[in-house]
CSV table of C-alpha atoms and ligand atoms in Angstrom, one decimal:
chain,number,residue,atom,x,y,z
B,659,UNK,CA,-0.6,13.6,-22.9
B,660,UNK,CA,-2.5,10.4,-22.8
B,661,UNK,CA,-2.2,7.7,-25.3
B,662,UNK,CA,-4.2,4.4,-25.3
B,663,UNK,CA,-1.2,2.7,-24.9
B,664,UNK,CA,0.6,4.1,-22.2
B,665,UNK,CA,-0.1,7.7,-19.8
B,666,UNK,CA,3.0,9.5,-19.7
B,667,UNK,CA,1.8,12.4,-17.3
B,668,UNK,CA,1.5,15.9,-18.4
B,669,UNK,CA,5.0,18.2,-17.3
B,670,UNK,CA,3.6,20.3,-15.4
B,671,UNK,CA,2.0,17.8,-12.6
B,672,UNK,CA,5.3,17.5,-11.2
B,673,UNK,CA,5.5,21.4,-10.4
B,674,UNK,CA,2.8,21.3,-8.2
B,675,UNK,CA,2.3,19.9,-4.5
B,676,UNK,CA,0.8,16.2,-3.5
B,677,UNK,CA,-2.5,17.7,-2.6
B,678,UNK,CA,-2.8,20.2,-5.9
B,679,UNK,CA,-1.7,17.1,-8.1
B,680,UNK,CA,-4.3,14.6,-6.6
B,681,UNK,CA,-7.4,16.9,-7.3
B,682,UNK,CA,-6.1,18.4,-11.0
B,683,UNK,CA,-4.4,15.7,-13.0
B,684,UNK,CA,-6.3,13.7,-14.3
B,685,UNK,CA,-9.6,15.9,-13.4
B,686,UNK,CA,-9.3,18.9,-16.2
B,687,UNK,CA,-12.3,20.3,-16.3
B,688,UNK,CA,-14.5,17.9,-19.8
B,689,UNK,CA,-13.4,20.0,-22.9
B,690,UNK,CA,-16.5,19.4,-24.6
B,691,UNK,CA,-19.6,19.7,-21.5
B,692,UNK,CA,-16.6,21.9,-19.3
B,693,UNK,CA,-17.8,20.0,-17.0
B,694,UNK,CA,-16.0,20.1,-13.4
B,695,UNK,CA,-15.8,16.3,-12.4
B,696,UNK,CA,-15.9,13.8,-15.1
B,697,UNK,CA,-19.1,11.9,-16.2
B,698,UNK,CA,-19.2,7.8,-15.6
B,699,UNK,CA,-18.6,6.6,-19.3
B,700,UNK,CA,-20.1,3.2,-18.5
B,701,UNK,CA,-19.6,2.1,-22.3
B,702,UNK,CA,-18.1,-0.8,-23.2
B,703,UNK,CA,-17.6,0.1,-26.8
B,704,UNK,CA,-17.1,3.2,-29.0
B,705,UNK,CA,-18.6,4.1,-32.6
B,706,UNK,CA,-15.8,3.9,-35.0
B,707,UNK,CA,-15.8,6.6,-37.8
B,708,UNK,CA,-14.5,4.0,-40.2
B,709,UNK,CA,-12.6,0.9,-39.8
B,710,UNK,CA,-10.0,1.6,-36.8
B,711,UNK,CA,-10.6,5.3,-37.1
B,712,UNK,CA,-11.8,6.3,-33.5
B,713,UNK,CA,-11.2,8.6,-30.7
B,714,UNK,CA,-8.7,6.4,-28.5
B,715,UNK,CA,-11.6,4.5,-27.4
B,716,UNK,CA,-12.1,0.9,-28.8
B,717,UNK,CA,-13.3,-1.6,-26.2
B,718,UNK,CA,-13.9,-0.2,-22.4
B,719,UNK,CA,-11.6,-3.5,-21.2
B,720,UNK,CA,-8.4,-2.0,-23.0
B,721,UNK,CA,-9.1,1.5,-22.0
B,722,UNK,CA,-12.1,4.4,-20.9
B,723,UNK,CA,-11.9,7.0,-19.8
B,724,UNK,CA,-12.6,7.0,-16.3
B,725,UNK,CA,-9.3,4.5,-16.0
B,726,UNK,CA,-7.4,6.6,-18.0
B,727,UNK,CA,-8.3,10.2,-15.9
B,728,UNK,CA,-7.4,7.6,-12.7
B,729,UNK,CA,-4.5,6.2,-14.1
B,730,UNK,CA,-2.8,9.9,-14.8
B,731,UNK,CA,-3.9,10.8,-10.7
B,732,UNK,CA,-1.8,7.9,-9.6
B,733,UNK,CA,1.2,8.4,-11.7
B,734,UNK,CA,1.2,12.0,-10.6
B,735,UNK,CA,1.2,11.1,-7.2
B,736,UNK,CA,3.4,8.4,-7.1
B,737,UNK,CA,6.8,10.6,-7.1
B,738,UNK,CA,9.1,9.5,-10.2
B,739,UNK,CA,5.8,7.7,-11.6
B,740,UNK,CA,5.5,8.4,-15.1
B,741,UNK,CA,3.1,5.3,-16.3
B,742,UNK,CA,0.5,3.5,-14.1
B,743,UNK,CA,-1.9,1.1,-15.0
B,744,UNK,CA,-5.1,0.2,-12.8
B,745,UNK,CA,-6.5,-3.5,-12.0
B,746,UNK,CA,-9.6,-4.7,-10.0
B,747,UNK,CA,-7.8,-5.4,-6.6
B,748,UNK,CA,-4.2,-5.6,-5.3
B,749,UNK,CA,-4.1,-8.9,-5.6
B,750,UNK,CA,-4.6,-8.8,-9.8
B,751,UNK,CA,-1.9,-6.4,-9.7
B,752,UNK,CA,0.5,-9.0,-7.6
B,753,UNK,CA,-0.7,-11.6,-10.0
B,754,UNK,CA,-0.1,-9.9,-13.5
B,755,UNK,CA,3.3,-8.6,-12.2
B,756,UNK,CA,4.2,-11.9,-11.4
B,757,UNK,CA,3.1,-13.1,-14.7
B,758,UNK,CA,5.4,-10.7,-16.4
B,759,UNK,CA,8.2,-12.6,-15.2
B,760,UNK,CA,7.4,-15.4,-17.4
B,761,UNK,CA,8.5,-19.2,-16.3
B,762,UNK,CA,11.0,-20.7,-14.0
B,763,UNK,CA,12.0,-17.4,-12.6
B,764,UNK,CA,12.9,-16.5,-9.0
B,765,UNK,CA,11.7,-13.9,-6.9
B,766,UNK,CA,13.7,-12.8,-3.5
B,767,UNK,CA,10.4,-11.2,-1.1
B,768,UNK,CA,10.4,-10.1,2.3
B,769,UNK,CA,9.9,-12.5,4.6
B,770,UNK,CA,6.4,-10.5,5.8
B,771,UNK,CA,3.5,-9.8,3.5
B,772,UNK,CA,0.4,-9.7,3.1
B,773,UNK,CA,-1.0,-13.1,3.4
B,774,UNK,CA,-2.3,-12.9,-0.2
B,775,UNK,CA,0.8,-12.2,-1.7
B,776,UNK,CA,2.1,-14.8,-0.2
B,777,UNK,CA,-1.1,-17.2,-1.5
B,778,UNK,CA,0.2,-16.5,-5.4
B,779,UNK,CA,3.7,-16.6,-4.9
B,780,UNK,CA,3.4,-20.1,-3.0
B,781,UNK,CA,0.4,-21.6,-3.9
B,782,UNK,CA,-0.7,-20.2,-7.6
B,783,UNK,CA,2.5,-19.1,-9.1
B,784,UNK,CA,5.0,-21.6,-7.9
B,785,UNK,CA,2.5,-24.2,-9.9
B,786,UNK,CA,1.5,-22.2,-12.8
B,787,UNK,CA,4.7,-21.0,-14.2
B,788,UNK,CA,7.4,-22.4,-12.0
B,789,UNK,CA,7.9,-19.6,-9.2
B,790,UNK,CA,10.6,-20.4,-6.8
B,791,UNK,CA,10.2,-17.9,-4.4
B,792,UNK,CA,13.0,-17.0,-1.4
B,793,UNK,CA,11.3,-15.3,1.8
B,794,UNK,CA,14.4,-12.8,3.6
B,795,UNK,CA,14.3,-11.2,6.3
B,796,UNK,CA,15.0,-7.9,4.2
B,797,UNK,CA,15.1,-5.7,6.9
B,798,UNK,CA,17.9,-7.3,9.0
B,799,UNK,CA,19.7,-9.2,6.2
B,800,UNK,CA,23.7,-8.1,6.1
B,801,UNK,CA,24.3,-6.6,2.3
B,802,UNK,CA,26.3,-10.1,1.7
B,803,UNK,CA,23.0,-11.9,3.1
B,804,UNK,CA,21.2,-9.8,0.7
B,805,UNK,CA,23.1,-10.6,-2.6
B,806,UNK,CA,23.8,-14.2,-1.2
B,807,UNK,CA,19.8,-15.0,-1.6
B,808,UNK,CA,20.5,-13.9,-5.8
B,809,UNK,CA,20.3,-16.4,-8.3
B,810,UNK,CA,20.9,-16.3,-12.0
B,811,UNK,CA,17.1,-16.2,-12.7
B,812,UNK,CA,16.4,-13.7,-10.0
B,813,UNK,CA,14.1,-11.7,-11.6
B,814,UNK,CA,12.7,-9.5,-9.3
B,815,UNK,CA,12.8,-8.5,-5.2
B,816,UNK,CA,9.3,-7.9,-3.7
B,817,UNK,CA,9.4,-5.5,-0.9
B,818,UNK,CA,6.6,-4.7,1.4
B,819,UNK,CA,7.4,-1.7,4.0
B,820,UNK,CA,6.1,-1.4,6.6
B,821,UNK,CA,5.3,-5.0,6.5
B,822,UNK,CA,2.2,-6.4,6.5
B,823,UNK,CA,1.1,-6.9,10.1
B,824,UNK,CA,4.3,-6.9,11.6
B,825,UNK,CA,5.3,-3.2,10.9
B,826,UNK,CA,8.7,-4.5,9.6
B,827,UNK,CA,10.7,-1.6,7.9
B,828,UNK,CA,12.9,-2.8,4.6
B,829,UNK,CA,15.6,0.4,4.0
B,830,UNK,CA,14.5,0.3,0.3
B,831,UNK,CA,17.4,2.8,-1.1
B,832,UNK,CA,19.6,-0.2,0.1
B,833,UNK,CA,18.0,-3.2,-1.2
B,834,UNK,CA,17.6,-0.8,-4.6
B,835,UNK,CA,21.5,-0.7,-4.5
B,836,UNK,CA,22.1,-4.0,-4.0
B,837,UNK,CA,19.7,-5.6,-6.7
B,838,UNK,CA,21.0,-2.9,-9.1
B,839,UNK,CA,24.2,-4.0,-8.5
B,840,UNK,CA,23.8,-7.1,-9.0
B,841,UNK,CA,25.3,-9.3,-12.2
B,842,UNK,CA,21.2,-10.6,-12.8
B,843,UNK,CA,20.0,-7.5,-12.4
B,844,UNK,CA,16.8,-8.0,-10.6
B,845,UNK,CA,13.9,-5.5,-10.8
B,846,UNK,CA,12.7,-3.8,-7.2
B,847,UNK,CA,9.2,-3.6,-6.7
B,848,UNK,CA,7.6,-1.9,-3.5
B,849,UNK,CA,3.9,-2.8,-2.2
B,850,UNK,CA,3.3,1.0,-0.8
B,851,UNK,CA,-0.1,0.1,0.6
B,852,UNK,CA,0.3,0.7,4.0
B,853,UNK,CA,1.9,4.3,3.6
B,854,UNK,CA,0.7,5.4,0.3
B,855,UNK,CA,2.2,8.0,-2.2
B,856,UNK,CA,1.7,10.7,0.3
B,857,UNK,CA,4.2,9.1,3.3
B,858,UNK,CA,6.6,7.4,0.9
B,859,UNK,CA,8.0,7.5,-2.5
B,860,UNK,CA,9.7,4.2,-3.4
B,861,UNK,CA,10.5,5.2,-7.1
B,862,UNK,CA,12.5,7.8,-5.5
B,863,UNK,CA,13.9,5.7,-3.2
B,864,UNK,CA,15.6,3.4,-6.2
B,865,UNK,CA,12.4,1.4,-6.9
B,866,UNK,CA,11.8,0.2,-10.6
B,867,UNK,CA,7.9,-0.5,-9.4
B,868,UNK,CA,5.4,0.6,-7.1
B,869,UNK,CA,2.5,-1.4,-6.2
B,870,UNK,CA,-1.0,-0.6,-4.4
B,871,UNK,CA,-3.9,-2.0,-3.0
B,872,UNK,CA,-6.1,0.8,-4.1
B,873,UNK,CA,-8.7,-0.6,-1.8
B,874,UNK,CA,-6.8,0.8,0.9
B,875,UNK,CA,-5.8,4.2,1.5
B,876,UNK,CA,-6.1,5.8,-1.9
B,877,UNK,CA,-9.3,4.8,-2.4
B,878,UNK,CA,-9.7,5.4,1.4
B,879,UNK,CA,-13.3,4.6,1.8
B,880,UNK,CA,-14.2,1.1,2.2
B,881,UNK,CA,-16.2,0.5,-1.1
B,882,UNK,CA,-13.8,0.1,-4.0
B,883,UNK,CA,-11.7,-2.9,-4.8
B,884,UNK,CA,-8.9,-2.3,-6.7
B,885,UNK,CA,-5.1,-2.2,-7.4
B,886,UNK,CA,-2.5,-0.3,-9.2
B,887,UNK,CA,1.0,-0.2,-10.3
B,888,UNK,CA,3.5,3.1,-11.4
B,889,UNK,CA,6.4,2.6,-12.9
B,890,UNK,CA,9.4,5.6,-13.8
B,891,UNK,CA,10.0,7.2,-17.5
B,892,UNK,CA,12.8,4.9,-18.1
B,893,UNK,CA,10.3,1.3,-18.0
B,894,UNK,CA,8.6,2.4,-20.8
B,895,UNK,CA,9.1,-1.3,-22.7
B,896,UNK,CA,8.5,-2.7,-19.0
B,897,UNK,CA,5.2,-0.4,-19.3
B,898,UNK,CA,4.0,-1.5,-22.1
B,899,UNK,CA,4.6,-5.5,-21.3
B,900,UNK,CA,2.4,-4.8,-18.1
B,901,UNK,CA,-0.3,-2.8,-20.6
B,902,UNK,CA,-0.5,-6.0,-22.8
B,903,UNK,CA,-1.5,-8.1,-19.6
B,904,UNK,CA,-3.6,-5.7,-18.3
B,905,UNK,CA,-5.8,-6.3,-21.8
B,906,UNK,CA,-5.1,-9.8,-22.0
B,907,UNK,CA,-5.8,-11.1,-18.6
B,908,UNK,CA,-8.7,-8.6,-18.9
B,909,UNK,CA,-8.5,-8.1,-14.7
B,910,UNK,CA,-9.4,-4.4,-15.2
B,911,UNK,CA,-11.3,-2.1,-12.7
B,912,UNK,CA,-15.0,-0.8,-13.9
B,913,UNK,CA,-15.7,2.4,-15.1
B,914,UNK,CA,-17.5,3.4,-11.4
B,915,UNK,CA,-15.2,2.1,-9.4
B,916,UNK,CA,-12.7,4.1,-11.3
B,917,UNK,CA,-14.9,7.5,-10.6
B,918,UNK,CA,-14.9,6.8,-7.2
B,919,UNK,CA,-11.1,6.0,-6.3
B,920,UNK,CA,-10.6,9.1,-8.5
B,921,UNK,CA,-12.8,10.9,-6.0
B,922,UNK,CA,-11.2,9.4,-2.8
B,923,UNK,CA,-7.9,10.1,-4.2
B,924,UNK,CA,-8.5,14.0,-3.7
B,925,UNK,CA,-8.5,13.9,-0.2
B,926,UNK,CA,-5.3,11.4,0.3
B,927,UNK,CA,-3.2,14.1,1.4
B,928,UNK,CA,-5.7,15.3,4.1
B,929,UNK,CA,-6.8,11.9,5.1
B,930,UNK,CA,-2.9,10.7,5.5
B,931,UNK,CA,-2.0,13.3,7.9
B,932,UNK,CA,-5.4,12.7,10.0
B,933,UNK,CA,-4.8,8.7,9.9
B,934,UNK,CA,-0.6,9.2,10.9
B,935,UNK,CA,-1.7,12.2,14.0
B,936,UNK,CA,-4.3,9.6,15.0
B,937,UNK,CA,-2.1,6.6,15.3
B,938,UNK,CA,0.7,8.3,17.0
B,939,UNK,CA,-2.0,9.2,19.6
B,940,UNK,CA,-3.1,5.9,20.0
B,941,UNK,CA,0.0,4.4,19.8
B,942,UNK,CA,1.2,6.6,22.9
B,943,UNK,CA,-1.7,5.6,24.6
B,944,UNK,CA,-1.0,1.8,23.8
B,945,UNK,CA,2.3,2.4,24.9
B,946,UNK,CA,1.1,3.7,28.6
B,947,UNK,CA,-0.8,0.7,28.8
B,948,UNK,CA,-0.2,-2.0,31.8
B,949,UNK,CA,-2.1,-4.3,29.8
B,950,UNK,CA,0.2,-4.2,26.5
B,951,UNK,CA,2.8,-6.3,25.9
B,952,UNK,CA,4.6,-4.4,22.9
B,953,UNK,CA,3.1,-1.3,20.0
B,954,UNK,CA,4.8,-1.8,17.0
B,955,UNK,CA,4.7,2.1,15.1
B,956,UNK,CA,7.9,3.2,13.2
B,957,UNK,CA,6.7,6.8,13.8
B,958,UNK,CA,7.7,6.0,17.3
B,959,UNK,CA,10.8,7.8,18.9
B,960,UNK,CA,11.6,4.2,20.8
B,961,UNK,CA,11.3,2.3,17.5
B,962,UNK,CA,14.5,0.8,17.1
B,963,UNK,CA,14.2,1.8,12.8
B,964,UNK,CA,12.9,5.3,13.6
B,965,UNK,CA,15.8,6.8,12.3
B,966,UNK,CA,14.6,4.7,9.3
B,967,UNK,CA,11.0,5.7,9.2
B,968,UNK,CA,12.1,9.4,9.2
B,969,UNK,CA,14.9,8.6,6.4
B,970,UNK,CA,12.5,7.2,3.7
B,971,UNK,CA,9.7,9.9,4.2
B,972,UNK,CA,8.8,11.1,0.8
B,973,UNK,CA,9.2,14.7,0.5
B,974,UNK,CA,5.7,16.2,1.2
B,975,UNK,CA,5.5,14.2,4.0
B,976,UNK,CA,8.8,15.2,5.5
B,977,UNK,CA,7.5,18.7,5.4
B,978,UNK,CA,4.3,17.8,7.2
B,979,UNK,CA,6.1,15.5,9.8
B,980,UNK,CA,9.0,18.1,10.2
B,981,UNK,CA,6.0,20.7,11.1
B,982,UNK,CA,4.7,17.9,13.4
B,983,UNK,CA,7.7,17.7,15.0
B,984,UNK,CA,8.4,21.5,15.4
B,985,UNK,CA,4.8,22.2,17.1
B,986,UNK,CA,4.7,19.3,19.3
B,987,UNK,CA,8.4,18.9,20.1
B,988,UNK,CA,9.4,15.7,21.7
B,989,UNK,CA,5.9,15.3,24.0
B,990,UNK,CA,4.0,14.0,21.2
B,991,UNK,CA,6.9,10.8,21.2
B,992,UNK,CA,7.4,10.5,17.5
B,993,UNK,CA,6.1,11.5,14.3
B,994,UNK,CA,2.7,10.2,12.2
B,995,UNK,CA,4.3,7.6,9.8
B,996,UNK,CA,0.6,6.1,8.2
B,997,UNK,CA,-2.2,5.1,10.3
B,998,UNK,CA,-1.2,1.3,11.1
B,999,UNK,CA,-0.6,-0.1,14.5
B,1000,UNK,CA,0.3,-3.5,15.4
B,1001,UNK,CA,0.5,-4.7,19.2
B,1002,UNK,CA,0.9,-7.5,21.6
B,1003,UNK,CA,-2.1,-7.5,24.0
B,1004,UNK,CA,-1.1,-9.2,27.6
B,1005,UNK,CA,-2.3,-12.6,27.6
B,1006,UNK,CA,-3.4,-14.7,24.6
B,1007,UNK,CA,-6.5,-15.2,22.1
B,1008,UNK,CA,-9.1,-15.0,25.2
B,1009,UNK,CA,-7.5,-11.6,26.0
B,1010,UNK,CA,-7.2,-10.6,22.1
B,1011,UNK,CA,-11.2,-11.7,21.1
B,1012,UNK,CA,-12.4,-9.5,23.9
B,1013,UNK,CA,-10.3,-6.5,22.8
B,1014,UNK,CA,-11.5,-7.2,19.4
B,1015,UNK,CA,-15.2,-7.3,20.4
B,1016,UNK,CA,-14.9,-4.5,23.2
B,1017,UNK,CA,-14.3,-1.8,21.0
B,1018,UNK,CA,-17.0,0.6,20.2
B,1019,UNK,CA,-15.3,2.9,17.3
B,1020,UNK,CA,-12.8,0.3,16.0
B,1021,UNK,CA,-15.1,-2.2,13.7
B,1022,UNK,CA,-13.7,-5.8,13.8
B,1023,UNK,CA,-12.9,-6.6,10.2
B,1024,UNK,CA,-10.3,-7.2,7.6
B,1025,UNK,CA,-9.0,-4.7,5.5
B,1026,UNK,CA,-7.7,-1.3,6.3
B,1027,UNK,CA,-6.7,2.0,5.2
B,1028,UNK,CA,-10.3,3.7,5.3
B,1029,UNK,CA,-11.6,6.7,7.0
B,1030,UNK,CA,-13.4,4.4,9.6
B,1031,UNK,CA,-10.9,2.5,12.1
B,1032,UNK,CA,-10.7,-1.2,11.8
B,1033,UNK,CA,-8.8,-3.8,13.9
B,1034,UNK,CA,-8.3,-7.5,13.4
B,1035,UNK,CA,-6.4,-10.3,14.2
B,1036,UNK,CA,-4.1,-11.5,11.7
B,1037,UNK,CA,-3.4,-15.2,12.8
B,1038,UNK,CA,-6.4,-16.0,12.4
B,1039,UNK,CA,-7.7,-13.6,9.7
B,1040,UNK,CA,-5.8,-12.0,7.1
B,1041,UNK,CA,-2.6,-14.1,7.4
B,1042,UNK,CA,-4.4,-17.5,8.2
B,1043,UNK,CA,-3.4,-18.3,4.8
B,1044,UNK,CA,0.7,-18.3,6.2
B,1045,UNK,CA,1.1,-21.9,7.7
B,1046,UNK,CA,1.4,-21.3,11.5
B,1047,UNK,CA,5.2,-22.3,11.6
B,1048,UNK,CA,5.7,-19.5,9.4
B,1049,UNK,CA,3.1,-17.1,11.2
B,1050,UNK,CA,5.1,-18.3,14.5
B,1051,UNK,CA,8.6,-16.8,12.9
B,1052,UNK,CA,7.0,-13.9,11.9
B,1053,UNK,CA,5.8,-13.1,15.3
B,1054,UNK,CA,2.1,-13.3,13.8
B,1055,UNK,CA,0.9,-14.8,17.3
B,1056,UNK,CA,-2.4,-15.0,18.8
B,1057,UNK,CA,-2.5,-12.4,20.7
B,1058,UNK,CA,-0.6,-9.5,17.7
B,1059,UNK,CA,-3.5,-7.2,17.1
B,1060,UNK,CA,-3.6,-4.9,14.0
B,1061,UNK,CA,-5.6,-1.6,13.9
B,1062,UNK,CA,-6.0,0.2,11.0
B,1063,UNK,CA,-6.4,3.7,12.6
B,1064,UNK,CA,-9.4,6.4,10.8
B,1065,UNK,CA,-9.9,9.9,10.7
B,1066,UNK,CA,-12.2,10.0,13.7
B,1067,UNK,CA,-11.3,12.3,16.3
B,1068,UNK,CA,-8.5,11.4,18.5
B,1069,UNK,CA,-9.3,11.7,21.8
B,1070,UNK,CA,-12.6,9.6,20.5
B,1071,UNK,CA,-10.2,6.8,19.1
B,1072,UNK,CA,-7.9,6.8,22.6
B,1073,UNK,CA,-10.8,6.5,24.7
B,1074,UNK,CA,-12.1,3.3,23.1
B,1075,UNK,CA,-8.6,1.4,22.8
B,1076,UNK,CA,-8.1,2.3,26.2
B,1077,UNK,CA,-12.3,1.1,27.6
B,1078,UNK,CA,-11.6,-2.2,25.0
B,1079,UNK,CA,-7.8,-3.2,27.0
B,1080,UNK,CA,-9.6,-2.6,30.3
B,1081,UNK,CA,-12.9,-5.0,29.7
B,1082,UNK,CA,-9.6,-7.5,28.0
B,1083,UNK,CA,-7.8,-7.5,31.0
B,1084,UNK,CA,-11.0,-8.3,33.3
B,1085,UNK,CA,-11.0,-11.3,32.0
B,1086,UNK,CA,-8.0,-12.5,34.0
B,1087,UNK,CA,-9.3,-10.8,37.4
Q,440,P1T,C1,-7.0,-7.1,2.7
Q,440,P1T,C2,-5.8,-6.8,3.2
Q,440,P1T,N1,-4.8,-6.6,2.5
Q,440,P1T,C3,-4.8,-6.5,1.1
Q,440,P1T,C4,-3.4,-6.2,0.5
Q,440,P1T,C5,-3.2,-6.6,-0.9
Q,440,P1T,C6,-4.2,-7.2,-1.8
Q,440,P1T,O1,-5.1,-6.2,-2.2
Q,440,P1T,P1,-6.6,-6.5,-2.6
Q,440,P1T,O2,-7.1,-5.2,-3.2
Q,440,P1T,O3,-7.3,-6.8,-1.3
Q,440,P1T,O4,-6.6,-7.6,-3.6
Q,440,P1T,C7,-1.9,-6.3,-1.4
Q,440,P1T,N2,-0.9,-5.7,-0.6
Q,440,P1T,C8,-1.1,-5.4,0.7
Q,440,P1T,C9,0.0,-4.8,1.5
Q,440,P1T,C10,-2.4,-5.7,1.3
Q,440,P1T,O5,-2.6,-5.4,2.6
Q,440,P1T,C11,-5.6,-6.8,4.7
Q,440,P1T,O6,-4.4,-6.9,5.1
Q,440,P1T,O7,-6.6,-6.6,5.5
């Protein structure tokens, strides 16, 4: 039932499947037009039938109804969601999380994310309110490691898995164990971008929050910026802290963009399994190449963390990927795990820029997660804002290519990568 407040879902979204859930909750049919899909309510205020006697409705900034029908999708689909409250981008969401922490708190984060991320941590929140921030290596760090990189004000661990471009996988029941365990009890939060709710289910997994970059994968489409985080039944005060911020710091998604991540959010499931068949193809076909250093794809079978990657599948996808697996045995070489490939070209920048502006289907640009394919080059683009020592740890070198793999058709997506590593290595001939 939905309160102005906080969306507690309705019980029986979590009978049905991913896909059922994504196109009902939150889209019941309008119970006074019936109609099928919701209206735009583009209002930004509601008549009041006497002084704070209204329908839910006050001020479109602390709630409408297209936010509130998107809200319930995503807390529905998250699995273990129960509360989720929508921002305009990602990077709102990173920065009112943060904020929550209040000042002179410490934050343990993977050591690889999203450049972005690592912009407020270092640059915005570290000034503003006193952020110390440790960067781990989270996915090789011993348990000791782990709880060595604690401190008294550790407030909360920031996971990003796969990482952001390096494909890094973080074992997130383990880190979830570890910070619970812990006498400061930190909060886990998990940046599910690159996999979505459909591949993996941090809550689940021991997380107390999942974030998203909305303008990814579950919007899907290229034309909404926004973010979004979920949180379980039992951060209800957590849920409301985060609500208060929301309507304070007033970085709230508009009512259209709203409609239209609710609309793209209906086909998630579909698009998921397209995008993870499609970058297992071209993964394979990277991995033939002469002119390919290394593919970094968990869904890999030669992945050293596959065995991870297939571990932390949410549910629904372990029954797609389990299917996968059964009709294409061990020729297809692994299993669709999201649609996001990183790889070493041979050579350097020259080699990379041609690549980059060789292909025909993949459009050079930043961003990802939409039904069109997109590759880019992080050093110098998304992840310029990483000082280059750090980039140079990270293995975020000139020549690490990310693609962010559509929904075109395959063979159309192999061909291309395979015509755009061909004019690349010309260049040295
Ligand atoms: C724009 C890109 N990333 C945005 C992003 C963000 C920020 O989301 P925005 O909606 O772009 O503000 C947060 N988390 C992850 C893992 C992200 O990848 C990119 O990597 O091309």
């Amino acid at each position: 039932s939905h309160t102005n407040g906080t969306h507690a879902i309705k019980e029986h979204a979590s009978l049905d499947g991913f896909g059922t859930r994504a196109i009902h909750v939150g889209s019941e049919p309008d119970p006074s037009t019936s109609a099928v899909i919701p209206a735009i309510s583009l209002s930004t205020t509601y008549k009041q039938h006497g002084v704070g006697n209204h329908k839910g409705f006050e001020y479109s900034r602390s709630g409408n109804p297209n936010r509130n029908a998107l809200e319930a999708t995503l807390a529905a689909i998250e699995s273990g969601g129960a509360y989720a409250l929508a921002f305009a981008s990602g990077s709102s969401t990173t920065a009112t999380v943060l904020q929550a922490l209040g000042p002179d708190a410490h934050v343990v984060s993977v050591n690889d994310v999203y450049g972005g991320t690592f912009r407020y941590m270092t640059r915005v929140a570290a000034e503003n309110q006193g952020l110390q921030t440790t960067f781990v290596d989270l996915e090789n760090a011993s348990d000791s490691e782990v709880l060595a990189s604690f401190r008294p004000n550790t407030k909360l661990i920031w996971i990003e898995t796969p990482t952001n471009p390096t494909l890094r996988l973080v074992d997130i029941a383990r880190i979830a164990s570890l910070a619970h365990s812990a006498p400061s009890k930190p909060l886990v939060l998990v940046d599910n971008t690159f996999l979505s709710p459909f591949y993996q289910s941090p809550l689940v997994l021991g997380a107390d929050i999942v974030v998203h970059s909305l303008t990814k994968y579950v919007n899907g489409h290229s034309d909404v910026v926004m973010g979004a985080l979920i949180l379980p039944a039992h951060h209800a005060a957590l849920a409301e802290k985060l609500r208060f911020l929301q309507n304070a710091v007033g970085s709230v998604p508009s009512a259209y963009d709203c409609w239209l991540a609710q609309r793209g959010v209906k086909t998630l499931h579909l698009r998921m399994k397209a995008h993870g068949a499609n970058a297992l193809a071209v993964a394979r076909a990277l991995q033939k190449s002469p002119h390919v250093e290394e593919v970094i794809y968990p869904g890999l079978t030669s992945h050293p963390r596959n065995d991870l990657a297939y571990r932390s599948l949410s549910s629904h996808a372990r029954a797609y990927v389990d299917r996968f697996l059964k009709d294409h045995g061990d020729a297809a070489g692994g299993f669709p795990y999201g649609g996001m490939i990183s790889f070493r070209i041979r050579g350097g920048a020259a080699e990379a820029e041609k690549f980059l502006t060789s292909t025909r289907l993949f459009t050079l640009a930043e961003s990802l997660g939409g039904v069109e394919s997109l590759a880019e080059l992080p050093a110098q683009m998304t992840h310029g804002s990483i000082p280059p020592a750090e980039r140079a740890l990270l293995g975020i070198g000139d020549n690490l290519i990310r693609l962010s793999v559509g929904v075109e058709e395959e063979e159309d997506l192999v061909a291309d990568v395979e015509q755009a590593l061909e004019a690349a290595a010309s260049l040295s001939r």
